[in-house]
């Protein structure tokens, strides 16, 4: 099984997960994550190689749809997806321009002009 | 003589819908009675804290377009706060979605609305459904109506408490590892986790997509059956999260279990199970025998591996699903240095401690060098756990009976170690991993607190599960209920 998680590991995975973890919380997280992962060690003793692939090949319990393509159009007007929601001036919400949802501007883009 | 709205509210969904259909009471009156009951039991933050948002005028507006001939005509309902509704906010118990109003409604909300049910509130929950006590809600813990010093269970604790407190006869929750059955057991009500795919998840904010289910709470088995009949079924118009099967009829007048074989898996009755809990389970098994069922000892040998498997797979999937909360598309934004700084500031401020812990854990088990040791291993062992159930069904067993939890509701603040909290799901996670239906039914009280028994059935075997639940409830009587 993998080695214990270190402070650097927590920093690394926090970066991958786009989470800012302050230094004063690192030790607690190291302790908690190692505590949780210690309970996973039991899995290494189990002979299980290939079990998931075998189960998938024999999968009989879950009925599946016929493979005839999507039952609904993947691109639909917002009025069809969210017919009930309107902004105070009656426009569909969320706001859409040219088929794209509008999201709040980033502060770092404020000087980038209207076309950004 | 016609029952008062207050009495009807406590009589169950069937009585309410019948009275509305027959014109004996108006839906509007039932909504007002539900809000009055919420005020009486103090459902707000200073009391049970079981309802995060409610709007009497909004609910009364829903009444205007609600069909009075529907299966749930005039029945007030609470939906867990991770189920999208257009009338109230959908915050998932998180600061990152505080005040967020969905532009569309979930399939289950639509089906309830079309059946005449009226949304009266959104239930408090552990943030993004990660927890077993509702203590991890960003809006404070919900409290158990039976004993307000104790948790209602979780993560769907607000929905469960709303039913147990008599505010609504029916509520919806969601389940990833036991988040409907465990709070149902703690609150003395009925909680159903259907087969994976039985109920559309369109509009359920995703936590762990291979394990997530929308589930149903009812004060009685009949309330739960009525709700299940409405919200189950194929939903081809919206998504691929529901199986192409019609909703089954679950209500039955039969209380006879002749010919039904119920397995008693030894792994769910360890020597460490408290004596009082064991005694209630023995009594429930005797009740099932009295109704004609054959009880057979069986084994699910990989049961002790379910919790480690679950706490690898669920965090792995959550780390991917919650990546969408980045300050751009939904809810909270906290500005930071550049785009990445904004992501990190938003997510760090918006997510609580348990969600952060699980995202980190999930990211770790999926990261290069650890994927095979953790995630792939867990997926293989999950298949072994599912095979245990398949083998038991193949031996002629129709369903299983187990305790839902090892003990009744614990005191708020009593559990601080993360893994100790995870142990609350010990008897419930296997059903999610194996995609089988399971439900909790009140079977008695320990120290004055409700405890539940669990019936587990094969995939899409909800009919036999409910048949057993009806018989068990009938034989035990209603004394165990909230």
PDB file of C-alpha atoms in Angstrom, chain B residues 298-460:
ATOM      1  CA  UNK B 298     -27.137 -16.546   5.260  1.00  0.00           C
ATOM      2  CA  UNK B 299     -23.723 -14.979   4.792  1.00  0.00           C
ATOM      3  CA  UNK B 300     -22.458 -11.936   2.877  1.00  0.00           C
ATOM      4  CA  UNK B 301     -18.743 -12.636   3.404  1.00  0.00           C
ATOM      5  CA  UNK B 302     -17.339  -9.340   2.100  1.00  0.00           C
ATOM      6  CA  UNK B 303     -19.510  -7.120   4.306  1.00  0.00           C
ATOM      7  CA  UNK B 304     -16.609  -5.893   6.459  1.00  0.00           C
ATOM      8  CA  UNK B 305     -14.938  -4.470   3.344  1.00  0.00           C
ATOM      9  CA  UNK B 306     -17.898  -2.309   2.336  1.00  0.00           C
ATOM     10  CA  UNK B 307     -16.992   0.714   4.430  1.00  0.00           C
ATOM     11  CA  UNK B 308     -13.364   1.010   3.197  1.00  0.00           C
ATOM     12  CA  UNK B 309     -14.551   0.499  -0.388  1.00  0.00           C
ATOM     13  CA  UNK B 310     -17.263   3.117   0.002  1.00  0.00           C
ATOM     14  CA  UNK B 311     -14.890   5.685   1.483  1.00  0.00           C
ATOM     15  CA  UNK B 312     -12.600   5.348  -1.510  1.00  0.00           C
ATOM     16  CA  UNK B 313     -15.194   5.352  -4.286  1.00  0.00           C
ATOM     17  CA  UNK B 314     -17.499   8.048  -2.883  1.00  0.00           C
ATOM     18  CA  UNK B 315     -14.744  10.644  -2.257  1.00  0.00           C
ATOM     19  CA  UNK B 316     -13.183   9.838  -5.651  1.00  0.00           C
ATOM     20  CA  UNK B 317     -16.448  10.568  -7.422  1.00  0.00           C
ATOM     21  CA  UNK B 318     -17.171  13.605  -5.253  1.00  0.00           C
ATOM     22  CA  UNK B 319     -13.800  15.146  -6.076  1.00  0.00           C
ATOM     23  CA  UNK B 320     -14.799  15.088  -9.746  1.00  0.00           C
ATOM     24  CA  UNK B 321     -18.443  16.114  -9.290  1.00  0.00           C
ATOM     25  CA  UNK B 322     -17.667  19.068  -7.035  1.00  0.00           C
ATOM     26  CA  UNK B 323     -15.088  20.458  -9.451  1.00  0.00           C
ATOM     27  CA  UNK B 324     -17.950  22.396 -11.060  1.00  0.00           C
ATOM     28  CA  UNK B 325     -18.230  24.679  -8.017  1.00  0.00           C
ATOM     29  CA  UNK B 326     -15.504  27.059  -9.044  1.00  0.00           C
ATOM     30  CA  UNK B 327     -16.913  30.552  -8.667  1.00  0.00           C
ATOM     31  CA  UNK B 328     -17.764  30.841 -12.352  1.00  0.00           C
ATOM     32  CA  UNK B 329     -20.950  28.914 -12.961  1.00  0.00           C
ATOM     33  CA  UNK B 330     -22.706  28.706  -9.601  1.00  0.00           C
ATOM     34  CA  UNK B 331     -23.134  30.654  -6.409  1.00  0.00           C
ATOM     35  CA  UNK B 332     -20.308  32.085  -4.362  1.00  0.00           C
ATOM     36  CA  UNK B 333     -17.268  33.808  -5.870  1.00  0.00           C
ATOM     37  CA  UNK B 334     -14.313  35.025  -3.826  1.00  0.00           C
ATOM     38  CA  UNK B 335     -11.805  37.018  -5.877  1.00  0.00           C
ATOM     39  CA  UNK B 336      -8.179  35.931  -5.722  1.00  0.00           C
ATOM     40  CA  UNK B 337      -4.980  36.387  -7.652  1.00  0.00           C
ATOM     41  CA  UNK B 338      -5.818  35.458 -11.237  1.00  0.00           C
ATOM     42  CA  UNK B 339      -8.172  32.700 -12.309  1.00  0.00           C
ATOM     43  CA  UNK B 340      -6.518  30.006 -10.215  1.00  0.00           C
ATOM     44  CA  UNK B 341      -6.466  32.255  -7.182  1.00  0.00           C
ATOM     45  CA  UNK B 342     -10.183  32.878  -7.628  1.00  0.00           C
ATOM     46  CA  UNK B 343     -10.872  29.121  -7.859  1.00  0.00           C
ATOM     47  CA  UNK B 344      -8.904  28.380  -4.700  1.00  0.00           C
ATOM     48  CA  UNK B 345     -10.297  31.292  -2.708  1.00  0.00           C
ATOM     49  CA  UNK B 346     -13.876  30.466  -3.710  1.00  0.00           C
ATOM     50  CA  UNK B 347     -13.648  26.766  -2.980  1.00  0.00           C
ATOM     51  CA  UNK B 348     -11.736  27.184   0.282  1.00  0.00           C
ATOM     52  CA  UNK B 349     -14.220  29.740   1.588  1.00  0.00           C
ATOM     53  CA  UNK B 350     -17.277  27.965   0.177  1.00  0.00           C
ATOM     54  CA  UNK B 351     -16.667  24.362   1.282  1.00  0.00           C
ATOM     55  CA  UNK B 352     -16.743  23.194   4.897  1.00  0.00           C
ATOM     56  CA  UNK B 353     -14.280  20.884   6.648  1.00  0.00           C
ATOM     57  CA  UNK B 354     -15.867  17.528   5.768  1.00  0.00           C
ATOM     58  CA  UNK B 355     -16.338  18.372   2.088  1.00  0.00           C
ATOM     59  CA  UNK B 356     -12.744  19.613   1.907  1.00  0.00           C
ATOM     60  CA  UNK B 357     -11.524  16.410   3.572  1.00  0.00           C
ATOM     61  CA  UNK B 358     -13.408  14.216   1.105  1.00  0.00           C
ATOM     62  CA  UNK B 359     -12.311  16.188  -1.955  1.00  0.00           C
ATOM     63  CA  UNK B 360      -8.693  15.844  -0.811  1.00  0.00           C
ATOM     64  CA  UNK B 361      -9.138  12.130  -0.106  1.00  0.00           C
ATOM     65  CA  UNK B 362     -10.810  11.581  -3.473  1.00  0.00           C
ATOM     66  CA  UNK B 363      -8.167  13.531  -5.343  1.00  0.00           C
ATOM     67  CA  UNK B 364      -5.452  11.508  -3.584  1.00  0.00           C
ATOM     68  CA  UNK B 365      -6.909   8.070  -4.413  1.00  0.00           C
ATOM     69  CA  UNK B 366      -7.301   9.081  -8.060  1.00  0.00           C
ATOM     70  CA  UNK B 367      -3.881  10.677  -8.383  1.00  0.00           C
ATOM     71  CA  UNK B 368      -0.973   9.190 -10.328  1.00  0.00           C
ATOM     72  CA  UNK B 369       0.734   6.398  -8.392  1.00  0.00           C
ATOM     73  CA  UNK B 370      -2.194   5.698  -6.089  1.00  0.00           C
ATOM     74  CA  UNK B 371      -5.052   4.989  -8.523  1.00  0.00           C
ATOM     75  CA  UNK B 372      -4.421   1.226  -8.765  1.00  0.00           C
ATOM     76  CA  UNK B 373      -3.741   0.773  -5.058  1.00  0.00           C
ATOM     77  CA  UNK B 374      -6.913   2.529  -3.997  1.00  0.00           C
ATOM     78  CA  UNK B 375      -9.520   3.259  -6.638  1.00  0.00           C
ATOM     79  CA  UNK B 376      -9.072   0.255  -8.926  1.00  0.00           C
ATOM     80  CA  UNK B 377      -8.790  -2.026  -5.898  1.00  0.00           C
ATOM     81  CA  UNK B 378     -11.978  -0.593  -4.433  1.00  0.00           C
ATOM     82  CA  UNK B 379     -13.858  -1.107  -7.701  1.00  0.00           C
ATOM     83  CA  UNK B 380     -12.801  -4.772  -7.773  1.00  0.00           C
ATOM     84  CA  UNK B 381     -13.834  -5.370  -4.161  1.00  0.00           C
ATOM     85  CA  UNK B 382     -17.125  -3.565  -4.847  1.00  0.00           C
ATOM     86  CA  UNK B 383     -17.824  -6.244  -7.450  1.00  0.00           C
ATOM     87  CA  UNK B 384     -17.203  -8.951  -4.823  1.00  0.00           C
ATOM     88  CA  UNK B 385     -19.628  -7.246  -2.439  1.00  0.00           C
ATOM     89  CA  UNK B 386     -22.283  -7.130  -5.170  1.00  0.00           C
ATOM     90  CA  UNK B 387     -21.624 -10.793  -5.966  1.00  0.00           C
ATOM     91  CA  UNK B 388     -22.334 -11.720  -2.319  1.00  0.00           C
ATOM     92  CA  UNK B 389     -25.887 -10.439  -2.802  1.00  0.00           C
ATOM     93  CA  UNK B 390     -26.310 -12.178  -6.164  1.00  0.00           C
ATOM     94  CA  UNK B 391     -25.225 -15.470  -4.601  1.00  0.00           C
ATOM     95  CA  UNK B 392     -27.738 -15.107  -1.766  1.00  0.00           C
ATOM     96  CA  UNK B 393     -30.611 -14.398  -4.182  1.00  0.00           C
ATOM     97  CA  UNK B 394     -29.541 -17.381  -6.285  1.00  0.00           C
ATOM     98  CA  UNK B 395     -29.889 -19.620  -3.203  1.00  0.00           C
ATOM     99  CA  UNK B 396     -33.631 -18.960  -3.078  1.00  0.00           C
ATOM    100  CA  UNK B 397     -33.692 -16.039  -0.629  1.00  0.00           C
ATOM    101  CA  UNK B 398     -36.163 -13.275  -1.565  1.00  0.00           C
ATOM    102  CA  UNK B 399     -34.946 -10.523   0.790  1.00  0.00           C
ATOM    103  CA  UNK B 400     -32.725  -9.872   3.804  1.00  0.00           C
ATOM    104  CA  UNK B 401     -33.431  -8.469   7.255  1.00  0.00           C
ATOM    105  CA  UNK B 402     -30.780  -6.591   9.260  1.00  0.00           C
ATOM    106  CA  UNK B 403     -30.559  -3.773  11.799  1.00  0.00           C
ATOM    107  CA  UNK B 404     -30.376  -0.364  10.060  1.00  0.00           C
ATOM    108  CA  UNK B 405     -27.858   0.947  12.584  1.00  0.00           C
ATOM    109  CA  UNK B 406     -26.060  -0.579  15.546  1.00  0.00           C
ATOM    110  CA  UNK B 407     -27.383   2.024  17.996  1.00  0.00           C
ATOM    111  CA  UNK B 408     -29.936   4.844  18.262  1.00  0.00           C
ATOM    112  CA  UNK B 409     -29.281   8.548  17.622  1.00  0.00           C
ATOM    113  CA  UNK B 410     -26.217   9.973  19.344  1.00  0.00           C
ATOM    114  CA  UNK B 411     -25.851  13.303  21.118  1.00  0.00           C
ATOM    115  CA  UNK B 412     -24.991  16.352  18.994  1.00  0.00           C
ATOM    116  CA  UNK B 413     -21.220  16.849  19.104  1.00  0.00           C
ATOM    117  CA  UNK B 414     -20.506  13.354  20.477  1.00  0.00           C
ATOM    118  CA  UNK B 415     -18.503  12.189  17.435  1.00  0.00           C
ATOM    119  CA  UNK B 416     -15.485  14.205  16.318  1.00  0.00           C
ATOM    120  CA  UNK B 417     -13.289  11.588  14.619  1.00  0.00           C
ATOM    121  CA  UNK B 418     -14.100  11.441  10.867  1.00  0.00           C
ATOM    122  CA  UNK B 419     -13.847   7.661  10.582  1.00  0.00           C
ATOM    123  CA  UNK B 420     -15.980   7.108  13.671  1.00  0.00           C
ATOM    124  CA  UNK B 421     -18.676   9.129  11.915  1.00  0.00           C
ATOM    125  CA  UNK B 422     -18.228   6.978   8.802  1.00  0.00           C
ATOM    126  CA  UNK B 423     -18.966   3.900  10.959  1.00  0.00           C
ATOM    127  CA  UNK B 424     -22.577   5.125  11.204  1.00  0.00           C
ATOM    128  CA  UNK B 425     -22.996   3.780   7.666  1.00  0.00           C
ATOM    129  CA  UNK B 426     -21.728   0.291   8.552  1.00  0.00           C
ATOM    130  CA  UNK B 427     -24.987  -1.552   7.817  1.00  0.00           C
ATOM    131  CA  UNK B 428     -26.227   0.659   4.981  1.00  0.00           C
ATOM    132  CA  UNK B 429     -23.390   1.212   2.487  1.00  0.00           C
ATOM    133  CA  UNK B 430     -23.457  -2.299   0.998  1.00  0.00           C
ATOM    134  CA  UNK B 431     -26.881  -1.727  -0.594  1.00  0.00           C
ATOM    135  CA  UNK B 432     -25.554   1.348  -2.386  1.00  0.00           C
ATOM    136  CA  UNK B 433     -22.441  -0.481  -3.569  1.00  0.00           C
ATOM    137  CA  UNK B 434     -24.573  -3.405  -4.834  1.00  0.00           C
ATOM    138  CA  UNK B 435     -27.270  -1.089  -6.317  1.00  0.00           C
ATOM    139  CA  UNK B 436     -30.047  -2.995  -4.508  1.00  0.00           C
ATOM    140  CA  UNK B 437     -33.121  -1.463  -2.836  1.00  0.00           C
ATOM    141  CA  UNK B 438     -33.312  -1.278   0.952  1.00  0.00           C
ATOM    142  CA  UNK B 439     -35.589   0.363   3.478  1.00  0.00           C
ATOM    143  CA  UNK B 440     -35.671   1.077   7.186  1.00  0.00           C
ATOM    144  CA  UNK B 441     -38.776   0.448   9.274  1.00  0.00           C
ATOM    145  CA  UNK B 442     -39.167   1.360  12.972  1.00  0.00           C
ATOM    146  CA  UNK B 443     -38.855  -1.786  15.113  1.00  0.00           C
ATOM    147  CA  UNK B 444     -38.750  -0.394  18.636  1.00  0.00           C
ATOM    148  CA  UNK B 445     -37.013   1.925  21.051  1.00  0.00           C
ATOM    149  CA  UNK B 446     -33.748   1.699  22.966  1.00  0.00           C
ATOM    150  CA  UNK B 447     -33.550   4.051  25.928  1.00  0.00           C
ATOM    151  CA  UNK B 448     -36.614   5.861  24.595  1.00  0.00           C
ATOM    152  CA  UNK B 449     -34.994   6.428  21.193  1.00  0.00           C
ATOM    153  CA  UNK B 450     -36.227   4.819  17.964  1.00  0.00           C
ATOM    154  CA  UNK B 451     -34.266   2.118  16.167  1.00  0.00           C
ATOM    155  CA  UNK B 452     -34.875   0.657  12.729  1.00  0.00           C
ATOM    156  CA  UNK B 453     -34.784  -2.675  10.983  1.00  0.00           C
ATOM    157  CA  UNK B 454     -33.648  -2.903   7.393  1.00  0.00           C
ATOM    158  CA  UNK B 455     -35.183  -4.946   4.585  1.00  0.00           C
ATOM    159  CA  UNK B 456     -32.924  -5.418   1.550  1.00  0.00           C
ATOM    160  CA  UNK B 457     -34.211  -6.871  -1.730  1.00  0.00           C
ATOM    161  CA  UNK B 458     -32.768  -7.805  -5.137  1.00  0.00           C
ATOM    162  CA  UNK B 459     -32.422  -5.159  -7.860  1.00  0.00           C
ATOM    163  CA  UNK B 460     -35.851  -3.829  -8.829  1.00  0.00           C
TER     164      UNK B 460
END
